[in-house]
Amino acid sequence: MATEPASTPTVAPNATASAPTGGDREHFASRLGFILISAGCAIGLGNVWRFPYIAGEYGGAAFILLYLVFLVILGLPVMVMEFAVGRASQRSAALAFDKLQPSRRWHWFSWWAYIGCMLLMMFYTTVCGWMLAYTAKMATGTFDGLDPEGVGGVFGAMLANPSEMVGWMLAVIVIGFFVCSFGLQKGVERITKIMMICLLGVMGLLVIRSVTLPGAAEGLAFYLVPDFGRMFAGGIGGFGEAVYAAMGQAFFTLSLGISAMEVFGSRIGKQNSLTGEALRICGLDTLVAILAGLIIFPACFAFAVAPDQGPSLVFVTLPNVFNQMPLGQLWGTLFFVFMSFAALSTIIAVFENLITFTMEKWDLSRRDAIKRTAILVTVLSLPCALGFNVLAGVTVPGIGDIQSIEDFIVSNNLLPLGSLLYVVFCVSRKGWGWKNFLAEADAGTGAKFPRWARGWLAFGLPTLIIIIFIMGYVPKIMLWCGLA
């Protein structure tokens, strides 16, 4: 891979929140807004239903330490690159690569962002709808007096009801585009800041309630006490699984590779270094993931309920826990409010990405871009909402239903390959170039991007990303070939 910088640096003019560059381009009103919105985009449902489970499975705090290492050497650099491309170009992915690499050699990559964000919304709107539905169900006492089988039946009945699934999906779309219709500062920034602050507040209350339950200490020990024995339980192979799990979680938790973060970089000034900002966002994302475990494990252990992984943890296991807890309806409602905010913050952030792309690519007003994008998102989200009922027969062996197929395309393909292309663009002379990237990343006060990391970015980071991509296909190929 060529790693020489581009011969002609391309750097956008200095920008500030009060005096944005790029004509009448709207910028964030505050640094806090940028951090909370970027973190809200990164914080997703995987922070809740995947991270705590695999952390507990692979040694608790021992796994968390391993995860943090990969977050710094894998996720953080790609996040800085997305921010740098956005801030230097002062454009979304629709035009950023053309502006930074005028030969238009990378013009095609702009569509990667649009397709990736659209595919993400095709199933995330449905999953977010589940959160809103469960907030209402928990608040109205739907789960009162139900045994575990009854709670599971509620979830199954919801999935089997096409009108309910489509209805909640539409509610999510209306909320998301309504917020975006007020613009960046008055809509996206203002509402997301409120949601994120409320999210952290609700999480704090739930953590206090969970860790003070009788019998919670055992769950805390399982989750937080380092246990390298569990990490090496299966010998070298077991440790390899733990490493891959930590690598994958560190990579996928930030939703990098589809320019979901790039657009936010295009709406900030140069007062602060991008490495420092990315560290804060990664830290907030990790804090939410760790706090989720402090809610889940003490509560599950206190009531002798085995914590599960995936949607069943949130929609079957935890309602059973809340049923046994004093004032469980209140705590359960608060939990799903937190989950709804976590999902909606991602929805709003990615909708804003799609809207900005549409405005710049086709030179449309925000209103026209919202109309076009809302119609497209609604139509394309229908297959997932109907994929558990009307279209339940549409499956791919080894992957699953429509929601799983769409998730697989994004998570196992577009995210890793897109991240790899960002690395090539920012390091190679065939792209933007190392010197240009470094100058943009280091502009402003705060932590600087390490210059010595160029070799790692050119060879080590691409190697890890390729491993993640290949390992995502190994179990599928083995199943398809009848080897599993």
PDB file of N, CA and C in Angstrom, residues 330-371:
ATOM      1  N   LEU A 330     -42.221   0.903  37.543  1.00  0.00           N
ATOM      2  CA  LEU A 330     -41.537   2.189  37.420  1.00  0.00           C
ATOM      3  C   LEU A 330     -40.134   2.007  36.853  1.00  0.00           C
ATOM      4  N   TRP A 331     -39.375   1.059  37.438  1.00  0.00           N
ATOM      5  CA  TRP A 331     -37.993   0.860  36.992  1.00  0.00           C
ATOM      6  C   TRP A 331     -37.947   0.314  35.568  1.00  0.00           C
ATOM      7  N   GLY A 332     -38.897  -0.544  35.237  1.00  0.00           N
ATOM      8  CA  GLY A 332     -38.962  -1.073  33.879  1.00  0.00           C
ATOM      9  C   GLY A 332     -39.282   0.005  32.865  1.00  0.00           C
ATOM     10  N   THR A 333     -40.211   0.894  33.217  1.00  0.00           N
ATOM     11  CA  THR A 333     -40.549   2.000  32.312  1.00  0.00           C
ATOM     12  C   THR A 333     -39.347   2.907  32.104  1.00  0.00           C
ATOM     13  N   LEU A 334     -38.628   3.217  33.183  1.00  0.00           N
ATOM     14  CA  LEU A 334     -37.435   4.051  33.079  1.00  0.00           C
ATOM     15  C   LEU A 334     -36.381   3.380  32.199  1.00  0.00           C
ATOM     16  N   PHE A 335     -36.244   2.065  32.338  1.00  0.00           N
ATOM     17  CA  PHE A 335     -35.264   1.344  31.521  1.00  0.00           C
ATOM     18  C   PHE A 335     -35.590   1.480  30.036  1.00  0.00           C
ATOM     19  N   PHE A 336     -36.845   1.320  29.675  1.00  0.00           N
ATOM     20  CA  PHE A 336     -37.193   1.402  28.249  1.00  0.00           C
ATOM     21  C   PHE A 336     -37.234   2.842  27.745  1.00  0.00           C
ATOM     22  N   VAL A 337     -37.417   3.800  28.649  1.00  0.00           N
ATOM     23  CA  VAL A 337     -37.223   5.197  28.261  1.00  0.00           C
ATOM     24  C   VAL A 337     -35.762   5.405  27.877  1.00  0.00           C
ATOM     25  N   PHE A 338     -34.852   4.876  28.719  1.00  0.00           N
ATOM     26  CA  PHE A 338     -33.422   4.966  28.414  1.00  0.00           C
ATOM     27  C   PHE A 338     -33.113   4.286  27.081  1.00  0.00           C
ATOM     28  N   MET A 339     -33.647   3.102  26.849  1.00  0.00           N
ATOM     29  CA  MET A 339     -33.400   2.385  25.603  1.00  0.00           C
ATOM     30  C   MET A 339     -33.961   3.158  24.397  1.00  0.00           C
ATOM     31  N   SER A 340     -35.126   3.773  24.578  1.00  0.00           N
ATOM     32  CA  SER A 340     -35.724   4.552  23.487  1.00  0.00           C
ATOM     33  C   SER A 340     -34.865   5.751  23.141  1.00  0.00           C
ATOM     34  N   PHE A 341     -34.344   6.416  24.163  1.00  0.00           N
ATOM     35  CA  PHE A 341     -33.470   7.565  23.914  1.00  0.00           C
ATOM     36  C   PHE A 341     -32.184   7.134  23.213  1.00  0.00           C
ATOM     37  N   ALA A 342     -31.639   5.993  23.634  1.00  0.00           N
ATOM     38  CA  ALA A 342     -30.412   5.496  23.000  1.00  0.00           C
ATOM     39  C   ALA A 342     -30.656   5.215  21.520  1.00  0.00           C
ATOM     40  N   ALA A 343     -31.789   4.598  21.205  1.00  0.00           N
ATOM     41  CA  ALA A 343     -32.107   4.276  19.812  1.00  0.00           C
ATOM     42  C   ALA A 343     -32.464   5.526  19.016  1.00  0.00           C
ATOM     43  N   LEU A 344     -33.257   6.426  19.611  1.00  0.00           N
ATOM     44  CA  LEU A 344     -33.679   7.629  18.896  1.00  0.00           C
ATOM     45  C   LEU A 344     -32.516   8.569  18.624  1.00  0.00           C
ATOM     46  N   SER A 345     -31.529   8.613  19.529  1.00  0.00           N
ATOM     47  CA  SER A 345     -30.367   9.478  19.281  1.00  0.00           C
ATOM     48  C   SER A 345     -29.627   9.024  18.025  1.00  0.00           C
ATOM     49  N   THR A 346     -29.560   7.712  17.812  1.00  0.00           N
ATOM     50  CA  THR A 346     -28.945   7.191  16.589  1.00  0.00           C
ATOM     51  C   THR A 346     -29.814   7.492  15.372  1.00  0.00           C
ATOM     52  N   ILE A 347     -31.108   7.292  15.506  1.00  0.00           N
ATOM     53  CA  ILE A 347     -32.041   7.559  14.409  1.00  0.00           C
ATOM     54  C   ILE A 347     -31.932   9.006  13.938  1.00  0.00           C
ATOM     55  N   ILE A 348     -31.995   9.941  14.870  1.00  0.00           N
ATOM     56  CA  ILE A 348     -31.963  11.367  14.528  1.00  0.00           C
ATOM     57  C   ILE A 348     -30.630  11.727  13.879  1.00  0.00           C
ATOM     58  N   ALA A 349     -29.525  11.195  14.441  1.00  0.00           N
ATOM     59  CA  ALA A 349     -28.199  11.505  13.897  1.00  0.00           C
ATOM     60  C   ALA A 349     -28.050  10.995  12.470  1.00  0.00           C
ATOM     61  N   VAL A 350     -28.505   9.780  12.200  1.00  0.00           N
ATOM     62  CA  VAL A 350     -28.352   9.216  10.854  1.00  0.00           C
ATOM     63  C   VAL A 350     -29.345   9.855   9.888  1.00  0.00           C
ATOM     64  N   PHE A 351     -30.550  10.199  10.349  1.00  0.00           N
ATOM     65  CA  PHE A 351     -31.475  10.949   9.492  1.00  0.00           C
ATOM     66  C   PHE A 351     -30.835  12.264   9.066  1.00  0.00           C
ATOM     67  N   GLU A 352     -30.192  12.964  10.005  1.00  0.00           N
ATOM     68  CA  GLU A 352     -29.535  14.221   9.674  1.00  0.00           C
ATOM     69  C   GLU A 352     -28.434  13.997   8.635  1.00  0.00           C
ATOM     70  N   ASN A 353     -27.742  12.871   8.753  1.00  0.00           N
ATOM     71  CA  ASN A 353     -26.709  12.517   7.779  1.00  0.00           C
ATOM     72  C   ASN A 353     -27.322  12.366   6.389  1.00  0.00           C
ATOM     73  N   LEU A 354     -28.414  11.614   6.298  1.00  0.00           N
ATOM     74  CA  LEU A 354     -29.072  11.389   5.008  1.00  0.00           C
ATOM     75  C   LEU A 354     -29.635  12.680   4.431  1.00  0.00           C
ATOM     76  N   ILE A 355     -30.192  13.521   5.296  1.00  0.00           N
ATOM     77  CA  ILE A 355     -30.760  14.789   4.836  1.00  0.00           C
ATOM     78  C   ILE A 355     -29.668  15.701   4.289  1.00  0.00           C
ATOM     79  N   THR A 356     -28.563  15.816   5.033  1.00  0.00           N
ATOM     80  CA  THR A 356     -27.465  16.674   4.596  1.00  0.00           C
ATOM     81  C   THR A 356     -26.882  16.177   3.278  1.00  0.00           C
ATOM     82  N   PHE A 357     -26.706  14.862   3.164  1.00  0.00           N
ATOM     83  CA  PHE A 357     -26.217  14.272   1.912  1.00  0.00           C
ATOM     84  C   PHE A 357     -27.132  14.657   0.754  1.00  0.00           C
ATOM     85  N   THR A 358     -28.433  14.505   0.953  1.00  0.00           N
ATOM     86  CA  THR A 358     -29.407  14.786  -0.097  1.00  0.00           C
ATOM     87  C   THR A 358     -29.390  16.263  -0.486  1.00  0.00           C
ATOM     88  N   MET A 359     -29.290  17.156   0.517  1.00  0.00           N
ATOM     89  CA  MET A 359     -29.241  18.591   0.245  1.00  0.00           C
ATOM     90  C   MET A 359     -28.035  18.947  -0.618  1.00  0.00           C
ATOM     91  N   GLU A 360     -26.884  18.368  -0.302  1.00  0.00           N
ATOM     92  CA  GLU A 360     -25.652  18.720  -1.010  1.00  0.00           C
ATOM     93  C   GLU A 360     -25.549  18.023  -2.371  1.00  0.00           C
ATOM     94  N   LYS A 361     -25.983  16.771  -2.426  1.00  0.00           N
ATOM     95  CA  LYS A 361     -25.830  16.008  -3.672  1.00  0.00           C
ATOM     96  C   LYS A 361     -26.739  16.537  -4.769  1.00  0.00           C
ATOM     97  N   TRP A 362     -27.966  16.903  -4.390  1.00  0.00           N
ATOM     98  CA  TRP A 362     -28.934  17.318  -5.408  1.00  0.00           C
ATOM     99  C   TRP A 362     -29.346  18.784  -5.259  1.00  0.00           C
ATOM    100  N   ASP A 363     -28.616  19.541  -4.438  1.00  0.00           N
ATOM    101  CA  ASP A 363     -28.837  20.975  -4.269  1.00  0.00           C
ATOM    102  C   ASP A 363     -30.294  21.271  -3.919  1.00  0.00           C
ATOM    103  N   LEU A 364     -30.785  20.616  -2.867  1.00  0.00           N
ATOM    104  CA  LEU A 364     -32.168  20.787  -2.434  1.00  0.00           C
ATOM    105  C   LEU A 364     -32.231  21.570  -1.131  1.00  0.00           C
ATOM    106  N   SER A 365     -33.379  22.155  -0.851  1.00  0.00           N
ATOM    107  CA  SER A 365     -33.612  22.788   0.445  1.00  0.00           C
ATOM    108  C   SER A 365     -33.782  21.704   1.501  1.00  0.00           C
ATOM    109  N   ARG A 366     -33.672  22.065   2.771  1.00  0.00           N
ATOM    110  CA  ARG A 366     -33.862  21.076   3.842  1.00  0.00           C
ATOM    111  C   ARG A 366     -35.257  20.470   3.776  1.00  0.00           C
ATOM    112  N   ARG A 367     -36.254  21.313   3.511  1.00  0.00           N
ATOM    113  CA  ARG A 367     -37.632  20.800   3.460  1.00  0.00           C
ATOM    114  C   ARG A 367     -37.783  19.748   2.358  1.00  0.00           C
ATOM    115  N   ASP A 368     -37.288  20.039   1.172  1.00  0.00           N
ATOM    116  CA  ASP A 368     -37.406  19.087   0.066  1.00  0.00           C
ATOM    117  C   ASP A 368     -36.578  17.827   0.329  1.00  0.00           C
ATOM    118  N   ALA A 369     -35.406  18.000   0.947  1.00  0.00           N
ATOM    119  CA  ALA A 369     -34.566  16.846   1.265  1.00  0.00           C
ATOM    120  C   ALA A 369     -35.243  15.948   2.285  1.00  0.00           C
ATOM    121  N   ILE A 370     -35.927  16.541   3.257  1.00  0.00           N
ATOM    122  CA  ILE A 370     -36.642  15.757   4.268  1.00  0.00           C
ATOM    123  C   ILE A 370     -37.781  14.981   3.619  1.00  0.00           C
ATOM    124  N   LYS A 371     -38.534  15.635   2.739  1.00  0.00           N
ATOM    125  CA  LYS A 371     -39.649  14.946   2.071  1.00  0.00           C
ATOM    126  C   LYS A 371     -39.140  13.736   1.295  1.00  0.00           C
TER     127      LYS A 371
END
